[in-house]
CSV table of C-alpha atoms and ligand atoms in Angstrom, one decimal:
chain,number,residue,atom,x,y,z
A,1,MET,CA,22.5,-32.0,64.1
A,2,SER,CA,24.0,-35.5,63.9
A,3,ASP,CA,26.9,-36.3,61.6
A,4,LYS,CA,24.7,-38.3,59.4
A,5,ALA,CA,22.1,-35.4,59.2
A,6,PHE,CA,25.0,-33.0,58.5
A,7,ARG,CA,26.4,-35.2,55.7
A,8,LEU,CA,22.9,-35.6,54.3
A,9,SER,CA,22.2,-31.8,54.3
A,10,LEU,CA,25.7,-31.3,52.7
A,11,SER,CA,24.9,-33.7,49.8
A,12,PHE,CA,21.4,-32.1,49.5
A,13,LEU,CA,23.1,-28.7,49.2
A,14,SER,CA,25.5,-29.9,46.6
A,15,ILE,CA,22.7,-31.6,44.6
A,16,PHE,CA,20.7,-28.4,44.9
A,17,SER,CA,23.6,-26.2,43.8
A,18,ALA,CA,24.3,-28.5,40.9
A,19,PHE,CA,20.6,-28.3,40.0
A,20,VAL,CA,20.6,-24.5,40.2
A,21,LEU,CA,23.8,-24.3,38.1
A,22,THR,CA,22.3,-26.7,35.5
A,23,VAL,CA,19.1,-24.7,35.2
A,24,GLY,CA,21.1,-21.5,35.0
A,25,ALA,CA,23.2,-23.0,32.1
A,26,LEU,CA,20.1,-24.2,30.3
A,27,LEU,CA,18.4,-20.8,30.7
A,28,ASN,CA,21.5,-19.2,29.2
A,29,ILE,CA,21.5,-21.5,26.3
A,30,PHE,CA,17.7,-21.0,25.8
A,31,THR,CA,18.2,-17.2,25.9
A,32,ALA,CA,21.0,-17.4,23.4
A,33,ILE,CA,18.9,-19.5,21.0
A,34,ASN,CA,16.0,-17.2,21.5
A,35,ASN,CA,18.1,-14.1,20.9
A,36,LYS,CA,19.4,-15.6,17.8
A,37,LYS,CA,15.9,-16.4,16.7
A,38,HIS,CA,14.5,-12.9,17.4
A,39,HIS,CA,17.4,-10.7,16.6
A,40,PRO,CA,18.9,-11.1,13.1
A,41,PRO,CA,22.6,-11.0,12.9
A,42,ILE,CA,23.6,-7.3,13.0
A,43,GLU,CA,27.2,-7.0,11.8
A,44,SER,CA,29.5,-4.5,13.3
A,45,THR,CA,30.7,-1.7,11.0
A,46,THR,CA,34.2,-3.3,10.8
A,47,GLN,CA,32.9,-6.6,9.6
A,48,ILE,CA,33.5,-7.4,5.9
A,49,GLU,CA,30.4,-8.0,3.9
A,50,GLY,CA,29.7,-11.7,3.4
A,51,ALA,CA,31.2,-12.8,6.6
A,52,GLU,CA,30.0,-15.7,8.8
A,53,ASN,CA,26.7,-14.1,9.8
A,54,LYS,CA,25.3,-14.3,6.3
A,55,THR,CA,22.5,-16.9,6.3
A,56,ASN,CA,22.1,-19.7,3.7
A,57,ILE,CA,18.5,-20.7,4.3
A,58,ILE,CA,17.0,-21.2,0.9
A,59,ASN,CA,17.9,-24.4,-0.8
A,60,THR,CA,17.9,-23.8,-4.5
A,61,SER,CA,18.5,-27.4,-5.5
A,62,SER,CA,14.9,-28.6,-5.5
A,63,PRO,CA,11.4,-27.2,-6.0
A,64,GLU,CA,9.3,-25.9,-3.1
A,65,SER,CA,6.1,-27.8,-2.5
A,66,PHE,CA,3.1,-26.0,-0.9
A,67,ASP,CA,4.1,-27.4,2.6
A,68,SER,CA,7.8,-26.7,2.3
A,69,LEU,CA,7.1,-23.2,1.0
A,70,LEU,CA,5.4,-22.2,4.3
A,71,GLU,CA,8.3,-23.7,6.2
A,72,ALA,CA,10.9,-21.8,4.1
A,73,VAL,CA,9.0,-18.5,4.6
A,74,THR,CA,8.7,-19.2,8.3
A,75,VAL,CA,12.4,-19.9,8.7
A,76,LEU,CA,13.2,-16.6,6.8
A,77,LYS,CA,10.8,-14.7,9.1
A,78,ASN,CA,12.4,-16.3,12.2
A,79,HIS,CA,15.9,-15.1,11.1
A,80,PHE,CA,14.7,-11.7,10.0
A,81,PRO,CA,11.7,-10.9,12.2
A,82,ASP,CA,12.2,-7.1,11.9
A,83,LEU,CA,12.1,-7.3,8.1
A,84,ILE,CA,9.6,-10.1,7.3
A,85,LYS,CA,6.0,-10.6,8.4
A,86,ILE,CA,3.8,-13.5,7.1
A,87,TYR,CA,0.1,-13.1,6.0
A,88,THR,CA,-2.5,-15.1,4.2
A,89,ALA,CA,-3.5,-13.2,1.1
A,90,GLY,CA,-6.6,-15.5,0.6
A,91,TYR,CA,-7.4,-19.0,-0.5
A,92,SER,CA,-7.3,-21.0,-3.7
A,93,GLU,CA,-10.1,-22.9,-5.3
A,94,SER,CA,-9.1,-26.0,-3.2
A,95,GLY,CA,-8.9,-23.9,-0.1
A,96,ARG,CA,-5.1,-23.7,0.0
A,97,GLU,CA,-3.6,-20.7,1.6
A,98,ILE,CA,-2.1,-18.1,-0.7
A,99,ILE,CA,0.9,-17.3,1.3
A,100,MET,CA,2.1,-13.7,1.4
A,101,TYR,CA,4.9,-12.0,3.3
A,102,THR,CA,6.0,-8.4,3.6
A,103,LEU,CA,9.7,-7.5,3.3
A,104,GLY,CA,10.8,-4.1,4.5
A,105,ASN,CA,9.5,-1.4,6.8
A,106,GLY,CA,8.9,1.6,4.5
A,107,GLU,CA,5.7,3.5,3.8
A,108,LYS,CA,5.7,2.9,0.1
A,109,LYS,CA,4.1,-0.4,-1.0
A,110,ALA,CA,4.7,-2.6,-4.1
A,111,LEU,CA,3.6,-6.0,-5.0
A,112,VAL,CA,5.8,-8.9,-6.3
A,113,THR,CA,4.2,-12.2,-7.4
A,114,GLY,CA,5.6,-15.5,-8.7
A,115,ALA,CA,4.2,-18.7,-10.1
A,116,ILE,CA,0.8,-17.5,-11.3
A,117,HIS,CA,1.5,-20.2,-13.9
A,118,ALA,CA,1.9,-23.5,-12.3
A,119,ARG,CA,4.8,-24.8,-14.4
A,120,GLU,CA,6.9,-21.7,-13.6
A,121,HIS,CA,7.5,-22.7,-10.0
A,122,ILE,CA,11.2,-21.8,-10.2
A,123,THR,CA,10.0,-18.2,-9.9
A,124,THR,CA,8.9,-19.0,-6.3
A,125,LYS,CA,12.4,-20.1,-5.5
A,126,TYR,CA,13.8,-17.0,-7.1
A,127,LEU,CA,11.7,-14.8,-4.9
A,128,LEU,CA,12.7,-16.6,-1.7
A,129,LYS,CA,16.4,-16.4,-2.6
A,130,VAL,CA,16.2,-12.7,-3.5
A,131,THR,CA,14.4,-12.1,-0.2
A,132,GLU,CA,17.2,-13.9,1.7
A,133,ASP,CA,19.9,-12.0,-0.1
A,134,TYR,CA,18.3,-8.6,0.4
A,135,CYS,CA,17.9,-9.4,4.1
A,136,ASN,CA,21.5,-10.3,4.4
A,137,ALA,CA,22.5,-7.1,2.5
A,138,PHE,CA,20.3,-5.1,4.8
A,139,TYR,CA,22.2,-6.3,7.8
A,140,SER,CA,25.7,-6.2,6.2
A,141,ALA,CA,28.3,-3.6,6.9
A,142,THR,CA,27.5,-1.6,3.8
A,143,GLY,CA,23.8,-2.3,3.5
A,144,TYR,CA,24.3,-2.8,-0.3
A,145,TYR,CA,23.3,-5.5,-2.7
A,146,GLY,CA,25.3,-4.9,-5.9
A,147,ASN,CA,24.8,-1.2,-6.8
A,148,TYR,CA,21.7,-0.9,-4.6
A,149,ASN,CA,21.4,0.5,-1.1
A,150,ILE,CA,19.1,-2.2,0.2
A,151,TYR,CA,19.2,-0.7,3.7
A,152,ASN,CA,17.7,2.5,2.5
A,153,LEU,CA,15.3,0.9,0.0
A,154,LEU,CA,13.8,-1.5,2.6
A,155,ASN,CA,13.3,1.5,4.9
A,156,GLU,CA,11.6,3.3,2.1
A,157,TYR,CA,9.5,0.4,0.8
A,158,THR,CA,7.4,-2.5,2.1
A,159,LEU,CA,7.3,-5.2,-0.6
A,160,TYR,CA,4.3,-7.5,-0.5
A,161,ILE,CA,5.5,-10.8,-1.9
A,162,ILE,CA,3.4,-13.7,-3.0
A,163,PRO,CA,5.9,-16.4,-3.9
A,164,CYS,CA,3.3,-18.7,-5.4
A,165,ALA,CA,0.0,-17.2,-6.6
A,166,ASN,CA,-1.3,-20.5,-7.8
A,167,PRO,CA,-0.7,-23.1,-5.1
A,168,ASP,CA,-3.2,-25.6,-6.5
A,169,GLY,CA,-1.4,-25.5,-9.8
A,170,LEU,CA,1.9,-26.0,-8.0
A,171,GLU,CA,0.7,-29.2,-6.3
A,172,ILE,CA,-0.7,-30.5,-9.7
A,173,ILE,CA,2.8,-29.9,-11.3
A,174,LEU,CA,4.5,-31.7,-8.4
A,175,SER,CA,2.0,-34.6,-8.7
A,176,ASN,CA,0.6,-34.1,-5.2
A,177,ASP,CA,-2.8,-33.2,-6.6
A,178,SER,CA,-4.9,-33.5,-9.9
A,179,PRO,CA,-6.8,-31.0,-12.0
A,180,GLU,CA,-10.6,-31.3,-12.1
A,181,LYS,CA,-11.8,-34.1,-14.3
A,182,ASN,CA,-13.2,-31.8,-17.1
A,183,VAL,CA,-9.8,-30.1,-17.6
A,184,ARG,CA,-8.1,-31.0,-20.9
A,185,VAL,CA,-4.5,-31.9,-20.3
A,186,SER,CA,-2.1,-32.8,-23.0
A,187,GLU,CA,1.2,-32.8,-21.1
A,188,LEU,CA,1.0,-32.5,-17.3
A,189,SER,CA,4.6,-31.0,-17.0
A,190,GLU,CA,3.4,-28.0,-19.1
A,191,TYR,CA,0.4,-27.3,-16.8
A,192,LYS,CA,-0.1,-23.5,-16.2
A,193,ALA,CA,-3.7,-23.2,-15.1
A,194,ASN,CA,-5.4,-23.4,-11.7
A,195,LYS,CA,-7.3,-26.5,-10.5
A,196,ASN,CA,-10.3,-25.7,-12.6
A,197,GLY,CA,-8.3,-25.3,-15.8
A,198,VAL,CA,-8.4,-21.5,-15.8
A,199,ASP,CA,-5.3,-19.7,-17.0
A,200,LEU,CA,-5.2,-17.1,-14.2
A,201,ASN,CA,-3.1,-14.7,-16.4
A,202,ARG,CA,-6.0,-14.6,-18.9
A,203,ASN,CA,-8.7,-14.2,-16.3
A,204,PHE,CA,-8.3,-10.6,-15.2
A,205,PRO,CA,-11.0,-8.0,-16.3
A,206,ILE,CA,-9.0,-6.2,-18.9
A,207,ALA,CA,-9.9,-6.6,-22.6
A,208,TRP,CA,-11.1,-10.0,-21.5
A,209,ASN,CA,-14.0,-10.1,-24.1
A,210,TYR,CA,-11.5,-9.7,-26.9
A,211,ILE,CA,-9.4,-12.7,-26.0
A,212,ASP,CA,-9.9,-15.0,-28.9
A,213,ASN,CA,-7.3,-17.7,-28.7
A,214,GLY,CA,-9.4,-20.7,-29.6
A,215,VAL,CA,-9.4,-22.3,-26.1
A,216,THR,CA,-13.1,-22.3,-25.0
A,217,SER,CA,-13.1,-24.9,-22.2
A,218,PRO,CA,-11.0,-25.7,-19.1
A,219,ALA,CA,-7.5,-26.7,-20.2
A,220,ASP,CA,-3.9,-26.9,-19.1
A,221,TYR,CA,-3.3,-23.3,-20.4
A,222,TYR,CA,-4.9,-20.4,-22.3
A,223,PHE,CA,-8.5,-20.9,-21.1
A,224,LYS,CA,-9.6,-17.4,-19.9
A,225,GLY,CA,-12.5,-18.7,-17.8
A,226,TYR,CA,-16.2,-18.5,-18.3
A,227,GLU,CA,-16.3,-15.0,-16.8
A,228,SER,CA,-13.6,-12.4,-16.2
A,229,GLY,CA,-12.3,-12.4,-12.6
A,230,SER,CA,-14.0,-15.7,-12.0
A,231,ALA,CA,-11.1,-17.7,-10.3
A,232,LYS,CA,-10.7,-17.4,-6.6
A,233,GLU,CA,-6.9,-16.8,-7.1
A,234,THR,CA,-7.7,-13.9,-9.5
A,235,GLN,CA,-10.0,-12.4,-6.9
A,236,VAL,CA,-7.4,-12.6,-4.2
A,237,LEU,CA,-4.9,-10.7,-6.3
A,238,MET,CA,-7.5,-8.1,-7.4
A,239,ASN,CA,-8.7,-7.4,-3.9
A,240,LEU,CA,-5.2,-7.1,-2.6
A,241,CYS,CA,-4.4,-4.5,-5.2
A,242,LEU,CA,-7.7,-2.6,-4.6
A,243,GLU,CA,-7.1,-2.5,-0.9
A,244,ASN,CA,-3.5,-1.3,-1.1
A,245,GLU,CA,-1.8,1.5,-3.0
A,246,PHE,CA,0.9,-0.5,-4.7
A,247,LEU,CA,3.3,1.8,-6.6
A,248,PHE,CA,4.2,-1.0,-9.0
A,249,LEU,CA,3.7,-4.7,-9.7
A,250,LEU,CA,6.3,-7.2,-10.8
A,251,SER,CA,4.7,-10.5,-11.9
A,252,VAL,CA,7.5,-13.0,-12.4
A,253,HIS,CA,7.3,-15.6,-15.1
A,254,ILE,CA,9.7,-17.8,-16.9
A,255,LYS,CA,10.9,-18.1,-20.5
A,256,GLY,CA,12.5,-15.4,-22.4
A,257,ASN,CA,14.9,-13.3,-20.3
A,258,LEU,CA,12.8,-10.3,-21.1
A,259,ILE,CA,10.3,-7.8,-19.8
A,260,PHE,CA,6.8,-7.0,-21.0
A,261,TRP,CA,5.8,-3.5,-19.7
A,262,GLY,CA,3.1,-2.1,-22.0
A,263,ASP,CA,0.3,-2.9,-24.4
A,264,THR,CA,-1.8,-1.0,-27.0
A,265,TYR,CA,-5.1,-1.1,-25.1
A,266,LYS,CA,-4.4,2.4,-23.8
A,267,THR,CA,-1.0,4.0,-24.5
A,268,ASP,CA,-1.2,7.3,-22.5
A,269,ASN,CA,1.4,6.3,-19.9
A,270,ASN,CA,3.5,4.0,-22.0
A,271,ALA,CA,6.5,6.4,-21.9
A,272,ILE,CA,6.5,6.3,-18.1
A,273,TYR,CA,6.1,2.5,-18.0
A,274,LYS,CA,8.9,2.0,-20.5
A,275,ALA,CA,11.3,4.2,-18.5
A,276,PHE,CA,10.5,2.1,-15.4
A,277,ALA,CA,11.1,-1.2,-17.4
A,278,GLU,CA,14.3,0.2,-18.8
A,279,ASP,CA,15.7,0.7,-15.3
A,280,ILE,CA,15.0,-2.9,-14.5
A,281,CYS,CA,16.4,-4.1,-17.8
A,282,ASN,CA,19.6,-2.1,-17.3
A,283,ALA,CA,20.2,-3.7,-13.9
A,284,SER,CA,19.2,-7.2,-14.8
A,285,GLY,CA,20.2,-7.7,-18.4
A,286,PHE,CA,16.7,-8.5,-19.5
A,287,LEU,CA,15.6,-7.6,-23.0
A,288,ILE,CA,12.9,-4.9,-23.3
A,289,MET,CA,9.9,-5.8,-25.4
A,290,GLU,CA,7.7,-3.6,-27.6
A,291,PRO,CA,4.1,-3.0,-26.4
A,292,THR,CA,2.0,-6.0,-26.8
A,293,LYS,CA,-0.4,-5.4,-29.7
A,294,LYS,CA,-2.9,-8.3,-29.8
A,295,ALA,CA,-5.8,-8.6,-27.3
A,296,LYS,CA,-5.4,-12.3,-27.2
A,297,ASP,CA,-1.9,-11.7,-25.8
A,298,TYR,CA,-2.5,-8.9,-23.4
A,299,GLY,CA,-6.2,-9.5,-22.5
A,300,GLY,CA,-6.8,-10.9,-19.1
A,301,GLY,CA,-3.2,-10.4,-18.0
A,302,PHE,CA,-2.5,-9.5,-14.3
A,303,GLU,CA,0.1,-6.8,-15.0
A,304,ASN,CA,-2.1,-5.4,-17.8
A,305,TRP,CA,-5.1,-5.1,-15.6
A,306,PHE,CA,-2.9,-3.5,-12.9
A,307,ARG,CA,-1.6,-0.9,-15.2
A,308,HIS,CA,-5.0,0.1,-16.6
A,309,GLN,CA,-6.8,-0.1,-13.3
A,310,PHE,CA,-4.3,2.1,-11.4
A,311,ASN,CA,-2.3,3.9,-14.0
A,312,ARG,CA,0.9,2.6,-12.4
A,313,PRO,CA,3.6,0.4,-13.8
A,314,GLY,CA,3.1,-3.3,-13.9
A,315,VAL,CA,5.6,-5.5,-15.6
A,316,CYS,CA,5.9,-9.2,-16.5
A,317,ILE,CA,9.4,-10.4,-15.9
A,318,GLU,CA,10.4,-13.5,-17.9
A,319,LEU,CA,13.3,-15.1,-16.1
A,320,SER,CA,15.6,-17.5,-18.0
A,321,HIS,CA,16.8,-17.5,-21.5
A,322,ILE,CA,14.4,-19.2,-23.9
A,323,GLU,CA,17.2,-21.4,-25.3
A,324,ASN,CA,17.9,-22.9,-21.8
A,325,ILE,CA,14.5,-24.5,-21.6
A,326,VAL,CA,13.7,-27.9,-22.9
A,327,LYS,CA,10.6,-28.3,-20.8
A,328,PRO,CA,9.2,-25.1,-19.4
A,329,CYS,CA,10.6,-25.6,-16.0
A,330,GLY,CA,11.4,-29.1,-14.7
A,331,SER,CA,12.8,-30.2,-11.4
A,332,GLU,CA,16.1,-30.8,-13.2
A,333,ASN,CA,16.5,-27.0,-13.7
A,334,TYR,CA,17.1,-26.6,-10.0
A,335,SER,CA,20.5,-28.4,-10.2
A,336,ASP,CA,21.6,-25.4,-12.2
A,337,PHE,CA,19.5,-22.7,-10.5
A,338,ASN,CA,21.9,-19.8,-10.7
A,339,SER,CA,22.6,-20.0,-14.4
A,340,PHE,CA,19.1,-21.1,-15.2
A,341,VAL,CA,17.6,-17.9,-13.9
A,342,ASN,CA,20.8,-15.9,-14.6
A,343,TYR,CA,20.7,-15.1,-10.8
A,344,GLU,CA,23.7,-12.8,-10.6
A,345,LYS,CA,22.0,-10.3,-12.8
A,346,SER,CA,18.3,-11.1,-12.5
A,347,SER,CA,18.4,-10.8,-8.7
A,348,ASN,CA,18.9,-7.0,-9.2
A,349,ALA,CA,15.5,-6.6,-10.8
A,350,ILE,CA,13.5,-5.9,-7.6
A,351,ALA,CA,16.0,-3.5,-6.2
A,352,ALA,CA,16.1,-1.7,-9.5
A,353,ALA,CA,12.3,-1.4,-9.5
A,354,MET,CA,12.3,0.1,-6.0
A,355,ALA,CA,15.2,2.5,-7.0
A,356,SER,CA,13.6,3.6,-10.3
A,357,THR,CA,12.6,7.2,-10.2
A,358,ASN,CA,10.4,6.7,-13.3
A,359,LYS,CA,7.3,5.4,-11.5
B,401,ZN,ZN1,3.9,-17.5,-17.4
């Protein structure tokens, strides 16, 4: 081998080794990123709860649009793939996906829904934030969130969470879409219905015929629909409940800082339902209500239908104190998210429902 050839092969060797080293380093980085993505931070037993592994994914300072909602749920799933799985519960009247995810790995199932009323979209954010906090608690040294052993509860339960049951309504409220032309709208910021002007929480087949609230055509709220169970979003929720044995339902709304848990349509199980609601109230500071008496108020309600269909507890949680609210739930409320939804206390509600022995 000539000198030149020797020098050439030497430099080839050094370039080749540099290449191998670089590829190796890149592979290491890729593996590290990948491991971070697929394995949630598992804290050692000596680590203090709340240390640096705790995530801060959910941005509570602005509303979630339909697009950003899927992104947020996906990021949560990527951080906690052993706890969260994403599904499509079904589709809205406009064909938007009704996003659902499961949280936990237990055999018992329960359903938690938010934003069935469009203007109450801060409940979507609440559910995402609670999900993140419970995941962090699950992987913390103690496994606790407040007084609740989340590690045990999420091994006992799988929560089915629909953060926004009315995605078309959400997009109408955020001005990315419009209701159908025949829908009567007085104040768009107060819009509760789906795209067709059906108030989904008046559309379920429970005492539906007795709803007499004076709203007889598509409107921003209170129209029960031309037939019970007519809205696609209603059907998605009904089918989901009929296909799964949910032990309880939490339907999260806004306005009141209280819980509706029973009605006078049928009262046989009201003592059981009340005890369940009391457990949630004690943990979250919500006020417990008396059973709803008028069919115009309980007729067509999701949680009312759930209770009477399955003889299991279904409650409506109204986040936020009524005095806090000028408009039902504007974008400005996100600047003060924690106090608006009384997060420190209200975030215990779902854990309390799982832990309740009165089901
Ligand atoms: Zn509502």
